[in-house]
XYZ file of C-alpha atoms in Angstrom:
709
model
C 0.000 0.000 0.000
C 2.806 2.391 0.868
C 4.631 1.773 -2.415
C 1.403 2.460 -4.326
C 0.742 5.707 -2.455
C 4.281 7.006 -2.876
C 5.204 6.015 -6.437
C 6.587 9.497 -7.012
C 8.918 9.400 -3.975
C 12.521 8.323 -4.491
C 12.292 6.217 -1.296
C 8.780 4.972 -2.163
C 7.595 6.373 1.161
C 9.058 3.372 2.960
C 9.299 4.964 6.401
C 5.564 5.828 6.334
C 4.644 2.144 6.193
C 5.136 2.038 9.976
C 2.399 4.526 10.792
C 0.141 3.313 7.949
C 0.304 -0.245 9.253
C -0.253 0.529 12.923
C -3.059 2.991 12.117
C -4.993 0.619 9.855
C -4.601 -2.264 12.298
C -5.604 -0.160 15.305
C -8.659 1.228 13.509
C -9.795 -2.303 12.636
C -9.373 -3.354 16.292
C -11.289 -0.252 17.381
C -14.276 -0.868 15.094
C -14.436 -4.600 15.867
C -14.312 -3.750 19.574
C -17.091 -1.181 19.214
C -19.253 -3.808 17.495
C -18.426 -6.335 20.241
C -17.236 -8.791 17.605
C -13.706 -9.354 18.936
C -12.476 -8.582 22.471
C -9.381 -6.453 22.830
C -6.524 -8.780 23.715
C -3.012 -9.608 22.583
C -4.139 -12.639 20.596
C -7.016 -10.822 18.883
C -4.752 -7.855 18.083
C -2.234 -10.153 16.388
C -5.060 -11.811 14.451
C -6.407 -8.463 13.265
C -2.993 -7.222 12.115
C -2.367 -10.462 10.213
C -5.813 -10.190 8.623
C -5.299 -6.541 7.598
C -1.892 -7.354 6.122
C -3.349 -10.338 4.280
C -6.220 -8.334 2.831
C -3.904 -5.704 1.366
C -1.478 -8.330 0.117
C -4.143 -10.161 -1.846
C -6.255 -7.267 -3.145
C -3.438 -4.997 -4.327
C -2.043 -5.881 -7.725
C 1.454 -4.866 -6.873
C 3.018 -7.977 -5.397
C 5.505 -8.691 -8.176
C 6.768 -5.113 -8.198
C 7.355 -5.185 -4.432
C 10.284 -7.580 -4.743
C 11.736 -5.460 -7.557
C 11.481 -2.319 -5.437
C 13.181 -4.063 -2.521
C 16.049 -5.156 -4.755
C 16.664 -1.655 -6.106
C 15.906 0.387 -2.983
C 17.096 -1.731 -0.064
C 19.991 0.609 0.713
C 17.589 3.531 0.989
C 15.261 1.527 3.228
C 18.166 0.454 5.423
C 19.344 4.066 5.682
C 15.910 5.225 6.829
C 15.687 2.376 9.344
C 19.050 3.466 10.743
C 17.794 7.049 11.030
C 14.622 5.840 12.752
C 16.532 3.524 15.092
C 19.104 6.122 16.104
C 16.356 8.667 16.836
C 14.396 6.086 18.831
C 17.327 5.098 21.031
C 18.513 8.695 21.383
C 15.248 9.948 22.869
C 14.677 6.798 24.897
C 18.063 7.469 26.471
C 17.309 11.144 27.122
C 13.898 10.313 28.546
C 15.455 7.816 30.929
C 16.814 10.724 32.969
C 13.274 11.776 33.951
C 10.760 9.019 33.169
C 8.133 9.917 35.795
C 4.551 9.802 34.530
C 3.646 12.694 36.802
C 2.955 16.368 36.181
C 1.152 18.380 33.497
C -1.219 16.115 31.504
C 0.589 12.809 32.105
C -1.986 11.458 34.581
C -4.748 11.963 32.051
C -2.833 10.353 29.180
C -1.660 7.415 31.279
C -5.143 6.893 32.675
C -6.619 6.725 29.171
C -4.060 4.140 28.102
C -4.595 1.980 31.183
C -8.366 2.155 30.852
C -8.157 1.084 27.201
C -5.797 -1.756 28.115
C -8.342 -3.106 30.632
C -11.256 -2.828 28.201
C -12.676 -5.933 26.561
C -14.747 -3.826 24.182
C -15.056 -0.167 23.234
C -15.709 2.674 23.830
C -13.249 2.677 26.727
C -14.486 3.769 30.142
C -13.617 7.145 31.572
C -11.411 6.183 34.521
C -12.377 9.433 36.243
C -16.143 9.450 35.764
C -17.821 6.072 36.048
C -19.842 4.726 34.270
C -19.502 7.016 31.246
C -17.054 6.438 28.369
C -14.091 8.685 27.657
C -15.296 11.917 26.074
C -12.012 12.990 24.535
C -9.866 12.407 21.456
C -8.302 9.137 22.543
C -7.433 7.275 19.316
C -3.714 7.995 19.733
C -3.933 6.523 23.218
C -5.695 3.510 21.728
C -2.827 3.041 19.250
C -0.442 3.170 22.216
C -2.537 0.527 23.986
C -2.515 -1.673 20.872
C 1.268 -1.507 20.591
C 1.471 -2.201 24.325
C -0.610 -5.352 23.873
C 1.553 -6.478 20.945
C 4.812 -5.782 22.794
C 3.904 -7.611 25.993
C 5.515 -4.795 27.987
C 3.850 -3.012 30.943
C 2.238 0.356 30.281
C 4.568 2.233 32.624
C 7.342 1.321 30.162
C 5.432 1.674 26.886
C 4.169 5.143 27.838
C 7.745 6.371 27.658
C 8.680 4.162 24.720
C 5.749 5.622 22.770
C 7.150 9.117 23.276
C 10.480 7.918 21.882
C 8.734 6.156 19.006
C 6.809 9.290 18.018
C 10.030 11.287 18.259
C 11.714 8.792 15.906
C 8.755 8.787 13.519
C 8.719 12.586 13.490
C 12.412 12.781 12.597
C 12.403 9.992 9.999
C 9.122 11.033 8.340
C 10.235 14.674 8.199
C 13.497 13.467 6.645
C 11.569 11.680 3.907
C 9.297 14.645 3.170
C 12.159 17.154 3.066
C 14.375 14.874 0.954
C 11.572 14.168 -1.519
C 10.798 17.861 -1.845
C 14.400 18.395 -2.899
C 14.432 15.276 -5.097
C 11.400 16.497 -7.034
C 13.503 19.417 -8.303
C 15.223 16.909 -10.597
C 18.584 18.609 -10.219
C 21.389 16.755 -11.943
C 24.499 17.665 -10.012
C 27.604 15.877 -8.858
C 26.580 16.248 -5.221
C 22.894 15.438 -5.663
C 22.857 12.542 -3.178
C 24.747 14.574 -0.602
C 22.363 17.500 -0.997
C 19.403 15.132 -0.841
C 20.562 13.769 2.509
C 21.413 17.264 3.744
C 17.965 18.541 2.760
C 16.328 15.641 4.599
C 18.421 16.066 7.729
C 17.913 19.829 7.849
C 14.141 19.555 7.446
C 13.956 16.768 10.037
C 16.142 18.686 12.481
C 14.057 21.850 12.248
C 10.768 20.005 12.741
C 12.048 17.825 15.574
C 14.639 19.917 17.427
C 14.245 23.608 16.633
C 12.890 26.249 18.958
C 11.935 29.798 17.990
C 13.814 33.076 18.188
C 12.763 33.519 21.797
C 16.117 31.876 22.574
C 17.646 35.309 21.857
C 16.491 36.271 25.349
C 19.142 33.921 26.733
C 21.718 36.567 25.742
C 19.910 39.320 27.687
C 19.130 39.918 31.327
C 16.202 37.679 32.259
C 12.734 39.178 32.540
C 10.094 38.091 35.114
C 8.461 34.978 33.656
C 4.914 36.333 33.557
C 5.880 39.765 32.222
C 7.819 39.581 28.930
C 9.275 42.801 27.551
C 10.865 43.729 24.210
C 14.565 42.988 23.846
C 15.464 46.671 23.634
C 14.297 47.145 27.219
C 16.749 44.541 28.551
C 20.489 44.637 29.138
C 22.535 42.694 26.570
C 24.745 40.204 28.469
C 26.108 37.618 25.973
C 28.943 36.615 28.294
C 26.400 35.336 30.816
C 24.554 33.024 28.374
C 22.073 31.449 29.083
C 21.463 34.142 31.676
C 18.761 32.383 33.698
C 16.829 31.457 30.562
C 13.628 29.527 31.369
C 12.744 27.324 28.374
C 8.893 27.217 28.876
C 8.782 30.981 28.258
C 9.221 30.273 24.549
C 5.741 28.695 24.637
C 4.049 31.218 26.961
C 5.458 34.437 25.528
C 2.145 35.965 24.432
C -0.056 36.816 27.423
C -2.657 34.197 28.370
C -1.856 31.954 25.398
C 0.020 28.771 24.512
C 2.204 28.456 21.410
C 4.088 25.210 21.723
C 6.213 23.322 19.192
C 7.490 19.715 18.990
C 10.775 20.194 20.879
C 8.959 21.570 23.896
C 6.506 18.669 23.744
C 9.280 16.062 23.650
C 10.890 17.759 26.618
C 7.895 17.902 28.956
C 6.894 14.406 27.768
C 3.094 14.570 27.784
C 1.660 11.811 25.608
C -1.102 14.192 24.589
C -3.229 14.311 21.442
C -1.152 16.921 19.630
C 1.963 14.770 20.140
C 0.316 11.445 19.297
C -0.967 12.941 16.049
C 2.413 14.145 14.736
C 3.140 10.959 12.721
C -0.392 11.077 11.280
C -0.220 14.709 10.142
C 3.214 14.137 8.617
C 1.734 11.161 6.773
C -1.083 13.365 5.450
C 1.439 15.969 4.265
C 3.469 13.232 2.579
C 0.456 11.699 0.799
C -0.631 15.116 -0.475
C 2.921 15.876 -1.608
C 3.098 12.557 -3.447
C -0.197 13.336 -5.177
C 0.988 16.843 -6.016
C 4.282 15.665 -7.518
C 2.696 12.813 -9.456
C -0.135 14.896 -10.903
C 2.086 17.816 -11.858
C 4.727 15.582 -13.371
C 2.104 13.677 -15.324
C 0.657 16.936 -16.586
C 4.080 18.243 -17.620
C 4.780 14.992 -19.429
C 1.488 15.129 -21.305
C 2.181 18.719 -22.355
C 5.480 17.653 -23.880
C 4.060 14.691 -25.765
C 0.601 15.946 -26.787
C 0.130 19.161 -28.734
C -3.650 19.342 -28.657
C -4.764 21.510 -25.740
C -7.984 19.570 -25.241
C -6.046 16.332 -24.893
C -3.719 18.038 -22.422
C -6.663 18.883 -20.193
C -8.141 15.408 -20.511
C -4.821 13.809 -19.601
C -4.451 16.087 -16.605
C -7.957 15.342 -15.406
C -7.379 11.625 -15.898
C -4.306 11.808 -13.687
C -6.070 14.044 -11.193
C -9.048 11.741 -10.935
C -7.299 8.965 -9.082
C -9.405 6.004 -8.052
C -11.921 6.455 -5.279
C -9.753 4.401 -2.930
C -6.983 7.019 -2.999
C -9.242 9.877 -1.961
C -10.972 7.613 0.523
C -7.626 6.916 2.157
C -7.018 10.650 2.609
C -10.455 10.885 4.229
C -9.516 7.971 6.486
C -6.313 9.717 7.588
C -8.269 12.889 8.337
C -10.675 10.861 10.480
C -7.731 9.396 12.413
C -6.380 12.926 12.890
C -9.770 14.014 14.231
C -10.028 11.099 16.653
C -6.491 11.816 17.870
C -6.432 15.632 17.954
C -9.607 17.094 16.473
C -8.215 20.423 15.305
C -5.776 18.701 12.955
C -8.592 17.274 10.824
C -9.815 20.754 9.887
C -6.293 22.043 9.329
C -5.305 19.265 6.947
C -8.678 19.189 5.233
C -7.863 22.785 4.336
C -4.413 21.737 3.105
C -6.092 19.050 0.987
C -8.331 21.729 -0.510
C -5.354 24.003 -1.220
C -3.515 21.134 -2.917
C -6.535 20.447 -5.143
C -6.780 24.134 -6.012
C -3.045 24.218 -6.688
C -3.312 21.273 -9.060
C -6.015 22.977 -11.091
C -4.592 26.487 -11.050
C -3.618 26.686 -14.740
C -6.571 24.764 -16.201
C -10.180 25.693 -16.844
C -13.489 23.848 -16.680
C -12.271 21.147 -14.265
C -13.901 22.453 -11.112
C -16.418 19.610 -11.071
C -13.577 17.105 -10.937
C -11.922 19.011 -8.113
C -15.229 19.248 -6.251
C -15.964 15.544 -6.671
C -12.536 14.589 -5.301
C -13.036 16.908 -2.323
C -16.530 15.531 -1.693
C -15.139 11.970 -1.655
C -12.594 13.057 0.967
C -15.299 14.644 3.137
C -17.740 11.744 2.806
C -15.090 9.148 3.605
C -14.015 11.252 6.590
C -17.593 11.320 7.890
C -17.979 7.557 7.412
C -14.698 6.620 9.099
C -15.191 8.992 12.022
C -18.803 7.912 12.601
C -18.004 4.993 14.985
C -16.042 7.384 17.207
C -18.687 10.105 17.137
C -21.428 7.740 18.303
C -20.044 8.018 21.832
C -18.411 11.444 21.647
C -19.970 14.808 22.460
C -17.902 17.884 21.473
C -17.261 20.241 24.363
C -16.937 23.397 22.270
C -19.688 25.939 22.918
C -19.170 28.386 20.068
C -16.788 30.557 18.055
C -15.863 33.795 19.757
C -15.116 36.972 17.819
C -12.261 39.006 19.253
C -12.866 42.696 19.924
C -16.530 42.552 18.924
C -18.263 45.968 18.741
C -20.508 46.922 21.633
C -23.799 46.488 19.775
C -22.876 42.850 19.104
C -21.760 42.186 22.682
C -25.227 43.353 23.726
C -26.698 40.648 21.485
C -24.233 38.058 22.798
C -24.691 35.274 20.262
C -25.765 34.782 16.664
C -25.792 31.154 15.597
C -22.446 29.602 16.550
C -20.748 33.011 16.857
C -20.183 34.557 20.274
C -19.685 38.251 20.979
C -18.312 38.526 24.495
C -17.446 41.785 26.195
C -13.864 42.275 27.414
C -12.563 39.634 25.026
C -10.085 41.651 23.041
C -6.616 40.142 23.254
C -4.170 40.631 20.404
C -0.530 39.653 20.093
C 2.002 42.540 20.016
C 3.966 42.684 16.758
C 7.318 42.237 18.480
C 6.139 39.021 20.096
C 4.940 37.623 16.773
C 8.266 38.470 15.166
C 10.095 36.791 18.024
C 8.064 33.606 17.610
C 7.869 33.419 13.822
C 10.521 35.783 12.463
C 12.849 32.829 11.807
C 10.373 31.300 9.384
C 9.481 34.529 7.619
C 13.124 35.267 6.925
C 13.116 32.137 4.771
C 9.644 32.741 3.305
C 10.506 36.304 2.239
C 13.884 35.165 0.882
C 12.077 32.463 -1.067
C 9.563 34.922 -2.502
C 12.412 37.150 -3.719
C 14.214 34.094 -5.120
C 11.157 32.952 -7.106
C 10.411 36.483 -8.311
C 13.918 36.789 -9.760
C 13.863 33.259 -11.147
C 10.349 33.664 -12.606
C 9.770 29.918 -12.455
C 8.400 27.744 -9.692
C 8.816 23.969 -9.539
C 6.355 21.419 -8.199
C 8.107 21.425 -4.818
C 8.193 25.242 -4.783
C 4.436 25.390 -5.233
C 3.797 22.831 -2.501
C 6.020 24.736 -0.085
C 4.161 27.935 -0.918
C 0.838 26.224 -0.187
C 2.092 24.996 3.197
C 3.455 28.455 4.004
C 0.145 30.065 3.058
C -1.771 27.727 5.338
C 0.752 28.136 8.171
C 0.392 31.923 7.935
C -3.380 31.593 8.076
C -3.087 29.458 11.217
C -1.084 32.221 12.902
C -3.573 34.911 11.875
C -6.761 33.088 12.949
C -6.173 33.369 16.749
C -5.848 37.124 16.250
C -9.425 37.194 14.932
C -11.417 34.414 16.583
C -11.245 31.788 19.334
C -13.083 28.558 20.028
C -15.002 28.863 23.289
C -14.094 26.512 26.154
C -14.295 26.729 29.946
C -11.254 28.930 30.586
C -12.269 32.556 31.260
C -8.924 34.377 31.029
C -7.128 32.041 28.621
C -10.002 31.986 26.151
C -7.818 31.931 23.032
C -5.026 29.795 24.478
C -6.232 26.435 23.168
C -7.126 27.877 19.768
C -3.676 29.361 19.323
C -1.976 26.264 20.710
C -3.563 23.763 18.335
C -3.220 25.978 15.249
C 0.313 27.293 15.596
C 1.665 23.868 16.585
C 0.826 22.675 13.082
C 2.032 25.954 11.590
C 5.424 25.313 13.195
C 5.643 21.856 11.605
C 4.764 23.114 8.125
C 7.000 26.177 8.408
C 9.915 24.006 9.563
C 9.573 21.707 6.549
C 9.321 24.738 4.290
C 12.333 26.519 5.824
C 14.590 23.487 5.527
C 13.635 23.094 1.884
C 14.080 26.794 1.120
C 17.563 26.835 2.605
C 18.796 23.955 0.432
C 16.799 25.143 -2.598
C 18.411 28.560 -2.639
C 21.898 27.291 -1.787
C 21.701 24.657 -4.564
C 20.884 27.318 -7.132
C 23.871 29.518 -6.274
C 26.674 29.262 -8.837
C 29.384 31.552 -7.545
C 31.459 31.432 -10.731
C 28.602 32.983 -12.706
C 27.854 35.760 -10.215
C 29.118 39.328 -10.222
C 30.513 40.944 -7.087
C 27.156 42.330 -5.888
C 25.430 38.995 -6.378
C 28.203 37.152 -4.556
C 27.886 39.598 -1.659
C 24.113 39.089 -1.440
C 24.485 35.295 -1.625
C 27.125 35.342 1.106
C 24.936 37.529 3.322
C 22.035 35.139 2.882
C 24.181 32.137 3.741
C 25.663 33.819 6.802
C 22.340 35.082 8.154
C 20.453 31.861 7.382
C 23.130 29.710 9.005
C 23.232 31.982 12.054
C 19.472 31.828 12.497
C 19.446 28.039 12.184
C 22.249 27.765 14.730
C 20.310 30.077 17.041
C 17.017 28.141 17.057
C 18.971 24.908 17.466
C 20.246 26.185 20.826
C 16.796 25.613 22.316
C 17.018 21.814 22.787
C 20.277 22.252 24.688
C 18.586 24.552 27.185
C 15.327 22.627 27.414
C 16.824 19.153 27.776
C 19.399 20.177 30.359
C 16.794 22.024 32.393
C 14.089 19.342 32.416
C 16.401 16.328 32.593
C 18.769 17.634 35.261
C 21.747 18.221 32.947
C 21.642 14.477 32.183
C 23.534 13.672 35.373
C 21.427 10.853 36.878
C 20.099 8.179 34.555
C 17.147 6.205 35.911
C 15.261 3.929 33.492
C 12.019 3.997 31.483
C 9.710 2.892 34.301
C 7.337 5.826 34.679
C 5.802 4.857 38.034
C 8.893 4.461 40.199
C 8.364 7.957 41.600
C 5.365 6.611 43.537
C 7.734 4.499 45.632
C 9.109 7.676 47.168
C 5.868 9.642 47.395
C 3.493 6.949 48.618
C 5.366 3.652 49.101
C 2.462 1.677 50.580
C 0.017 3.068 47.998
C 2.470 2.158 45.259
C 2.621 -1.429 46.482
C -1.188 -1.511 46.556
C -1.373 -0.259 42.970
C 0.990 -3.029 41.885
C -1.221 -5.527 43.701
C -4.311 -4.207 41.910
C -2.659 -4.554 38.512
C -1.635 -8.115 39.312
C -4.831 -9.332 40.958
C -7.909 -7.387 39.826
C -9.168 -8.153 36.332
C -11.644 -6.226 34.226
C -12.822 -2.754 35.228
C -14.697 -2.829 38.526
C -15.287 0.592 40.071
C -12.878 1.608 42.836
C -13.464 4.464 45.276
C -10.531 6.790 45.935
C -10.019 10.377 47.077
C -11.024 13.120 44.652
C -8.753 16.081 44.016
C -7.850 18.943 41.747
C -6.234 18.690 38.333
C -2.440 18.552 38.087
C -2.081 16.961 41.519
C -1.341 13.365 42.518
C -4.999 12.752 43.320
C -6.612 10.055 41.144
C -3.329 8.131 41.304
C -5.127 4.776 41.709
C -7.478 5.086 38.712
C -4.696 6.624 36.623
C -2.152 3.914 37.305
C -4.546 0.972 37.133
C -7.228 1.932 34.608
C -9.978 1.091 37.107
C -12.790 3.669 36.907
C -13.504 5.790 39.948
C -16.387 8.096 40.841
C -14.503 11.331 40.126
C -10.895 12.095 39.287
C -9.484 15.444 38.176
C -12.484 17.762 38.475
C -11.532 20.530 36.033
C -10.789 17.992 33.313
C -14.199 16.417 33.743
C -15.726 19.885 33.783
C -14.128 20.493 30.369
C -15.100 17.115 28.911
C -18.683 17.206 30.200
C -19.319 20.843 29.285
C -20.412 22.198 32.663
C -19.148 22.167 36.239
C -22.619 21.160 37.401
C -22.089 17.607 36.142
C -18.979 16.602 38.155
C -19.583 18.942 41.126
C -22.146 16.834 43.057
C -19.772 13.880 43.144
C -17.242 15.802 45.251
C -19.579 15.843 48.248
C -20.767 12.289 47.586
C -17.207 10.961 47.779
C -16.684 12.824 51.022
C -19.856 11.246 52.407
C -18.670 7.788 51.358
C -15.478 8.190 53.362
C -16.795 10.170 56.345
C -20.440 9.236 56.874
C -21.195 7.012 59.856
C -24.581 6.078 58.438
C -24.370 2.678 56.784
C -27.598 3.165 54.858
C -26.382 6.403 53.291
C -23.044 4.812 52.414
C -24.730 1.740 50.948
C -26.961 3.885 48.742
C -24.016 5.745 47.233
C -21.948 2.591 46.772
C -24.864 1.048 44.929
C -25.485 4.193 42.877
C -21.986 4.030 41.413
C -21.656 0.237 41.534
C -18.500 0.485 43.683
C -16.775 -2.879 44.177
C -13.546 -1.761 45.868
C -12.671 0.997 48.317
C -9.117 2.338 48.504
C -7.950 3.877 51.782
C -4.401 5.186 51.585
C -2.252 8.237 52.194
C -4.310 10.827 50.300
C -7.633 9.514 51.645
C -6.407 9.866 55.219
C -4.944 13.274 54.449
C -8.047 14.735 52.798
C -10.909 13.178 54.757
C -10.087 14.123 58.321
C -13.271 12.517 59.643
C -12.613 9.257 57.819
C -14.829 6.490 59.219
C -13.047 3.366 58.047
C -14.641 0.785 60.332
C -17.850 0.722 58.303
C -16.065 -0.861 55.348
C -15.512 -3.973 57.464
C -19.286 -4.180 57.783
C -19.891 -3.517 54.099
C -17.196 -5.855 52.845
C -13.799 -7.201 53.774
C -10.178 -6.074 53.421
C -8.432 -7.889 50.557
C -5.168 -5.970 50.796
C -3.272 -4.293 53.601
C 0.188 -2.762 53.676
C 0.995 -0.339 56.476
C -1.823 2.204 56.566
C -3.048 1.377 53.060
C -6.138 -0.846 52.798
C -8.230 -2.109 49.905
C -11.728 -3.285 50.772
C -13.870 -5.455 48.550
C -17.526 -4.501 48.965
C -20.066 -7.271 49.362
C -22.602 -7.078 46.489
C -25.486 -4.902 47.637
């Protein structure tokens, strides 16, 4: 399937077969589990993957060519496997210096994975809000659970291995995209292979490792973290680099917003939707690039061999109108993107549209063909995402308009559009330049380059389309925001999800532009002025690249303790130090309790160690992190009553009242450990002996099994 999709790639898209295979297999497991046809287990997962592989092997008429491709391309495949392997082991090693699954969103992500692993069928249960299913974009977590089942490793290891795997996929897939962009130029030079590898490595490095120009602040006197100021207001102190530089500031520079990028995500190690979806969005970009190159090349070929203009158009349309399966596959990938990180589906649907428009730019009367292809993509997306949407309720409440005029704020809402008073945040120009000036140096240089050259190649046009979309993604949060539950940070999530993808596309574009311009420079044919301009470009471009590549040095050393104390990849060892007896109890649960019976534990705020039992076991509890459930359920009124009910369960001395609540939530186990004793000062533990019996005891930690009521 990969070789068919990437016929126009010099490497036949080999490295993308990894994510294509695991995505197709996981989706099949997901749908079969939703239909209760096959339970989710290691054996059934192996059976499904074998079946999926067999189906594609027998239905695709490409088997004979596969062996030929292997014979002629095995060195390329081996090279990409080496790149993937080195990246995998590199980040696994780095991550081993701080493997704790604790802090930020890690509890949520780990809880999802553990809940999915315990599920026999889908949808998986929300471990923090029994008995409802997860109401979040969890398909990336499901893929992680599938690979965990196949590997036979415990989830506290695979959580961290998945981060390293996504890191490796990001680097190797970006390498392939960047190298194929350069290869499509068709340059015949002595150093073509060297430049091809250099183009791939530069593009991959920018996507995977680069920061933004905020790193410049490391050469100036540090500003208070919450109050950024322009550089010209700070004292320049290059000798004191990094000058107290705090790496998260590069992602919280604009007031009340988030503007992250991959390197920051690798560093803080949340296995969140935007990270899990990186291999998928890179796959979508690659498929669209392959289509773009193939269609344009086919059109150019037909123009050379056929003189009749009508036949030219027919040949183009014939090449453009690929079989329904091709467009359906793009729709499938968009559905996976939606189920993993919803925003990405809309972003890359727009890129798909731009690619279709780009393909038809110079031809007339083919809009129906373009429209039909786009409709197939949308319909297939709707069909493939339908099983997920059956049990998912979006928690977005509208589209807010920034700086709405007063007469509209008096109205408040028109359709999906919100007009809220005192919602008028905009990003200062100097902050935008700091965050994105690196990319626009290359974009502007590229525009000048193409204007002087007066000819754009297939790759040039694709890079321009990505740059156009990336620019749009930066502009949108300056105009609108998607309404969620956060009052002061109302455009934070909108900016976060949009500019994260803008960073990826801009990084691919910048790496290509650098090599594209450098490859076209022929110093012997230039006059003095041209040589001076070329040298200035090379010096400035190289300096900027070196600057943004300083970020990983600062981030990694800060988060991972200067890489001084290696631990391992077990993400739950930290619990031994925090709550040793609770940790032992959690291990006992994972070894002895099967299925997903409800367990009662203390409820607490988000980003704390509360909900540590449900998170680390996958057993559902009555209520976990409250603010997260508030977001997922749409209103605080839904989770709020459970806070008092849990307190009653632990503190009430009335057996009848306790029995009623245990029955209401079908509680089978009660956990009494460090946090329960700390939070519920009037804990009445003796009643649990009357309602059931202790099945585990270690120090002050008890687990009671409740007698069926």
